[in-house]
Coordinates of C-alpha atoms in Angstrom, one line a residue:
M1311 CA -86.7 -64.2 -17.9
W1312 CA -85.6 -63.8 -14.2
E1313 CA -88.5 -65.0 -11.7
W1314 CA -88.2 -62.4 -9.0
R1315 CA -91.4 -63.6 -7.5
N1316 CA -89.0 -66.5 -6.1
I1317 CA -87.6 -63.7 -3.7
Y1318 CA -90.8 -63.8 -1.6
R1319 CA -90.8 -67.5 -2.0
G1320 CA -87.1 -67.8 -0.8
M1321 CA -88.0 -65.7 2.1
I1322 CA -90.5 -67.9 3.4
M1323 CA -88.1 -70.9 2.9
G1324 CA -85.4 -69.1 4.7
A1325 CA -87.7 -68.2 7.6
S1326 CA -88.6 -72.1 7.8
D1327 CA -84.9 -73.1 7.6
V1328 CA -84.0 -71.4 10.8
V1329 CA -87.0 -73.2 12.7
P1330 CA -86.0 -76.6 14.1
G1331 CA -88.3 -79.0 13.1
V1332 CA -89.5 -77.2 9.9
S1333 CA -88.2 -78.5 6.7
G1334 CA -87.2 -75.9 4.0
G1335 CA -88.1 -78.7 1.6
T1336 CA -91.5 -79.1 3.0
I1337 CA -92.1 -75.2 2.5
A1338 CA -90.9 -75.6 -1.1
V1339 CA -93.7 -78.2 -1.6
V1340 CA -96.1 -75.8 0.1
L1341 CA -95.2 -73.1 -2.5
G1342 CA -95.4 -75.7 -5.4
I1343 CA -91.8 -75.2 -6.6
Y1344 CA -90.2 -78.7 -5.2
D1345 CA -90.0 -80.2 -8.4
R1346 CA -88.5 -77.4 -10.2
L1347 CA -86.2 -76.6 -7.4
I1348 CA -84.6 -80.0 -7.6
A1349 CA -84.5 -79.6 -11.4
A1350 CA -82.8 -76.4 -11.2
I1351 CA -80.2 -77.4 -8.9
N1352 CA -79.3 -80.3 -11.2
G1353 CA -79.7 -78.2 -14.2
I1354 CA -76.8 -75.7 -13.1
F1355 CA -74.4 -78.3 -14.9
S1356 CA -76.4 -78.4 -17.9
R1357 CA -76.3 -76.6 -21.3
E1358 CA -79.6 -74.6 -19.9
W1359 CA -77.6 -73.5 -16.7
K1360 CA -78.6 -69.7 -17.6
K1361 CA -82.3 -70.5 -17.3
H1362 CA -81.9 -72.4 -14.0
L1363 CA -79.8 -69.7 -12.4
K1364 CA -82.7 -67.2 -13.2
F1365 CA -84.9 -69.4 -11.1
L1366 CA -82.2 -70.0 -8.4
I1367 CA -80.6 -66.6 -7.7
P1368 CA -84.0 -64.8 -6.8
L1369 CA -84.8 -67.7 -4.5
G1370 CA -81.3 -67.9 -2.9
L1371 CA -81.4 -64.1 -2.7
G1372 CA -84.8 -64.3 -0.6
I1373 CA -83.6 -67.3 1.6
G1374 CA -80.3 -65.2 2.5
I1375 CA -82.3 -62.0 3.1
S1376 CA -84.6 -63.9 5.3
I1377 CA -82.1 -65.7 7.3
V1378 CA -80.3 -62.6 8.2
L1379 CA -83.2 -60.7 9.0
L1380 CA -85.4 -63.1 10.8
A1381 CA -82.6 -65.2 12.7
R1382 CA -83.1 -63.0 15.9
L1383 CA -86.9 -62.7 15.5
I1384 CA -87.4 -66.8 15.2
E1385 CA -84.9 -67.1 18.1
W1386 CA -87.1 -64.6 20.0
L1387 CA -90.5 -66.2 19.1
F1388 CA -89.2 -69.7 20.1
E1389 CA -87.8 -68.4 23.3
H1390 CA -90.9 -66.6 24.6
Y1391 CA -93.9 -68.1 22.5
P1392 CA -92.6 -71.5 21.4
G1393 CA -96.1 -73.3 21.6
P1394 CA -98.0 -70.6 19.4
T1395 CA -94.9 -70.5 17.1
K1396 CA -94.8 -74.2 16.6
F1397 CA -98.7 -74.2 16.1
F1398 CA -98.5 -71.9 13.2
F1399 CA -96.0 -74.2 11.4
L1400 CA -98.0 -77.3 12.3
G1401 CA -101.0 -75.8 10.5
L1402 CA -98.8 -75.0 7.4
I1403 CA -97.3 -78.3 7.3
I1404 CA -100.8 -80.1 7.6
G1405 CA -102.4 -77.6 4.9
V1406 CA -99.8 -79.0 2.5
I1407 CA -100.8 -82.8 2.9
P1408 CA -103.9 -82.6 0.8
Y1409 CA -102.0 -81.1 -2.1
L1410 CA -99.2 -83.8 -2.0
V1411 CA -101.9 -86.5 -1.9
H1412 CA -103.4 -84.8 -5.1
K1413 CA -100.1 -84.4 -6.9
G1414 CA -98.9 -87.9 -6.0
D1415 CA -102.3 -89.4 -7.2
V1416 CA -102.4 -91.5 -4.5
K1417 CA -106.1 -92.7 -5.2
N1418 CA -104.9 -94.1 -8.6
Q1419 CA -101.2 -94.8 -8.4
F1420 CA -100.6 -96.2 -4.7
K1421 CA -100.2 -99.6 -4.1
A1422 CA -99.5 -101.7 -0.9
K1423 CA -95.7 -101.2 -1.2
H1424 CA -96.2 -97.4 -1.7
Y1425 CA -98.4 -97.2 1.7
L1426 CA -95.4 -99.1 3.4
L1427 CA -93.0 -96.6 2.1
L1428 CA -95.3 -93.7 3.3
L1429 CA -95.3 -95.5 6.8
I1430 CA -91.4 -96.0 6.9
G1431 CA -91.0 -92.3 5.9
A1432 CA -93.5 -91.2 8.7
V1433 CA -91.9 -93.3 11.2
L1434 CA -88.3 -92.2 10.3
V1435 CA -89.0 -88.6 10.8
A1436 CA -91.4 -88.8 13.8
S1437 CA -88.6 -90.9 15.6
M1438 CA -86.4 -87.8 15.6
A1439 CA -88.7 -86.4 18.3
F1440 CA -87.2 -88.8 20.7
F1441 CA -83.6 -87.4 20.1
Q1442 CA -81.7 -85.5 22.7
T1443 CA -81.7 -82.0 21.4
S1444 CA -80.3 -80.0 24.3
E1445 CA -76.9 -78.3 23.6
G1446 CA -74.7 -76.0 25.3
E1447 CA -73.4 -72.7 24.8
Q1448 CA -72.0 -71.3 21.5
M1449 CA -68.4 -72.5 20.5
Q1450 CA -65.9 -69.8 21.6
N1451 CA -62.6 -71.2 20.6
F1452 CA -62.3 -72.0 16.9
T1453 CA -59.8 -74.5 15.6
L1454 CA -59.3 -76.2 12.3
S1455 CA -61.4 -79.1 13.6
T1456 CA -64.0 -76.7 14.6
Y1457 CA -64.5 -75.5 11.2
I1458 CA -64.3 -79.0 9.6
L1459 CA -67.1 -79.9 12.2
L1460 CA -69.4 -76.9 11.0
F1461 CA -68.4 -77.7 7.3
F1462 CA -69.8 -81.3 7.5
S1463 CA -72.6 -80.2 9.8
G1464 CA -73.8 -78.0 7.1
W1465 CA -73.4 -80.7 4.6
I1466 CA -75.4 -83.2 6.7
A1467 CA -78.1 -80.5 7.4
S1468 CA -78.5 -79.3 3.6
S1469 CA -79.0 -82.8 2.8
A1470 CA -81.8 -83.3 5.1
M1471 CA -83.1 -79.6 4.2
I1472 CA -83.7 -80.7 0.6
L1473 CA -86.0 -83.5 1.9
P1474 CA -89.8 -82.6 3.0
G1475 CA -90.2 -83.4 6.4
I1476 CA -86.4 -83.3 7.7
S1477 CA -85.4 -80.2 9.2
G1478 CA -81.9 -79.1 8.6
S1479 CA -82.1 -76.9 11.9
F1480 CA -83.1 -80.0 13.6
I1481 CA -80.1 -81.9 12.5
L1482 CA -77.7 -79.0 13.7
L1483 CA -79.5 -79.1 16.8
I1484 CA -78.7 -83.0 17.1
I1485 CA -75.3 -82.4 16.1
G1486 CA -74.9 -79.7 18.9
V1487 CA -73.9 -76.8 16.5
Y1488 CA -77.3 -75.1 16.1
S1489 CA -76.8 -72.1 18.6
T1490 CA -73.2 -71.6 17.0
V1491 CA -74.6 -71.2 13.6
V1492 CA -77.5 -69.3 14.3
G1493 CA -75.4 -67.0 16.5
G1494 CA -72.8 -66.6 13.7
I1495 CA -75.5 -65.5 11.4
S1496 CA -76.9 -63.1 13.9
D1497 CA -73.6 -61.8 15.0
F1498 CA -72.6 -61.6 11.1
R1499 CA -69.4 -64.0 11.9
F1500 CA -68.4 -64.4 8.3
D1501 CA -65.9 -67.2 8.9
I1502 CA -69.0 -69.3 10.5
I1503 CA -71.3 -68.2 7.7
A1504 CA -68.7 -69.0 4.8
V1505 CA -67.8 -72.5 6.4
V1506 CA -71.2 -73.5 7.1
G1507 CA -72.5 -72.1 3.7
L1508 CA -70.0 -74.1 1.6
G1509 CA -71.0 -77.3 3.3
I1510 CA -74.6 -76.5 2.7
L1511 CA -74.0 -75.8 -1.0
F1512 CA -72.2 -79.1 -1.4
G1513 CA -74.9 -81.0 0.4
I1514 CA -77.9 -79.6 -1.6
I1515 CA -75.8 -80.5 -4.8
V1516 CA -75.5 -84.1 -4.0
M1517 CA -78.8 -84.6 -2.3
S1518 CA -80.6 -83.0 -5.2
K1519 CA -79.0 -85.4 -7.7
I1520 CA -80.3 -88.4 -5.6
V1521 CA -83.8 -86.9 -5.2
K1522 CA -84.0 -86.2 -8.8
Y1523 CA -83.0 -89.5 -10.0
F1524 CA -85.7 -91.1 -7.7
L1525 CA -88.4 -88.6 -8.8
D1526 CA -87.6 -89.6 -12.5
N1527 CA -87.4 -93.3 -12.1
Y1528 CA -89.5 -94.0 -9.0
T1529 CA -92.0 -91.3 -9.1
S1530 CA -95.0 -92.9 -7.0
G1531 CA -92.6 -94.6 -4.6
T1532 CA -90.9 -91.2 -4.1
F1533 CA -94.0 -89.3 -3.4
A1534 CA -95.1 -92.1 -1.0
V1535 CA -91.8 -91.4 0.9
I1536 CA -92.3 -87.5 0.8
I1537 CA -95.8 -87.7 2.1
G1538 CA -94.5 -90.0 5.0
L1539 CA -91.9 -87.7 5.8
V1540 CA -94.3 -84.6 5.9
V1541 CA -96.6 -86.7 8.0
G1542 CA -93.8 -87.6 10.4
S1543 CA -92.8 -83.9 10.8
V1544 CA -96.2 -83.2 12.4
F1545 CA -95.1 -85.3 15.3
V1546 CA -91.6 -83.7 15.6
I1547 CA -93.0 -80.2 15.6
F1548 CA -96.0 -80.8 17.8
P1549 CA -95.4 -78.6 20.8
G1550 CA -97.6 -80.7 23.3
V1551 CA -101.0 -79.6 24.7
P1552 CA -101.3 -75.8 25.8
E1553 CA -101.0 -75.5 29.4
N1554 CA -103.9 -73.1 30.0
G1555 CA -107.0 -71.6 28.4
G1556 CA -105.3 -68.4 27.2
M1557 CA -102.8 -70.5 25.6
W1558 CA -105.1 -72.7 24.0
I1559 CA -106.9 -70.0 22.4
V1560 CA -103.7 -68.3 21.1
S1561 CA -102.5 -71.6 19.8
F1562 CA -105.7 -72.4 18.0
I1563 CA -105.4 -68.9 16.4
T1564 CA -101.9 -69.6 15.1
F1565 CA -102.9 -73.0 14.1
L1566 CA -105.6 -71.9 12.0
S1567 CA -103.4 -69.1 10.6
G1568 CA -100.9 -71.7 9.5
L1569 CA -103.8 -73.7 7.9
L1570 CA -104.9 -70.4 6.2
A1571 CA -101.4 -69.6 4.8
A1572 CA -101.0 -72.9 3.3
W1573 CA -104.5 -72.5 1.5
L1574 CA -103.6 -69.2 0.5
L1575 CA -100.3 -70.2 -1.0
G1576 CA -102.1 -73.1 -2.8
R1577 CA -104.5 -70.5 -4.3
V1578 CA -101.9 -68.5 -5.5
E1579 CA -99.2 -70.9 -6.5
Y1580 CA -101.2 -73.9 -7.9
K1581 CA -103.6 -72.4 -10.3

């Protein structure tokens, strides 16, 4: 049975994948489909590939629709209202942490080594806040080396994208190709979309196998790292203290909206 409900899930994931600092993997956790997503990607090469494709195709369709339709909107929001926009995603991310703690059965399963792994994951992601993320104009002259760079950028970004807490867009920003990729999507540059898309596809397949292995064999340790990655992403996306009273109010409202969205998604997805 085709899971067409995944179209809206994919649209939420796609919107987050455009945002530097927000991980599509984190949103998959918010939606309660992270385990299934990893299993489905790995299951493409199994005898039950048809069942997994019925899960993945609607999800991929939603992600694609969202990225194409929302790339310009997300760009506009981050250009004109970066603080309130980030506070919304901040609320969304914080809102999922209690669910992760519950699903990882932290109270009963975690030992000292798991809390150490959690701390390492948090520090790893939080340290990204100190990376230089400014980049120049979009690339204009495309050569073979440019396309190779874009392919491997997509590969590395998607490897990060599959991990909760690490933003693929943020990785593109660090590499210096974020504006080129987003601009290519907005302007329907099919050469850029195809090359980066192939890199993303290969990266997701490889990383999902690694994540599945650890989820199957080191469940508590993997959850400890995932929780740490999500906690660390809070420090990356935090936009700083609002500059005036009006912005305080707007940011507080968007933050509460993010928390509410996480709670509503939890009510819908986890029952």
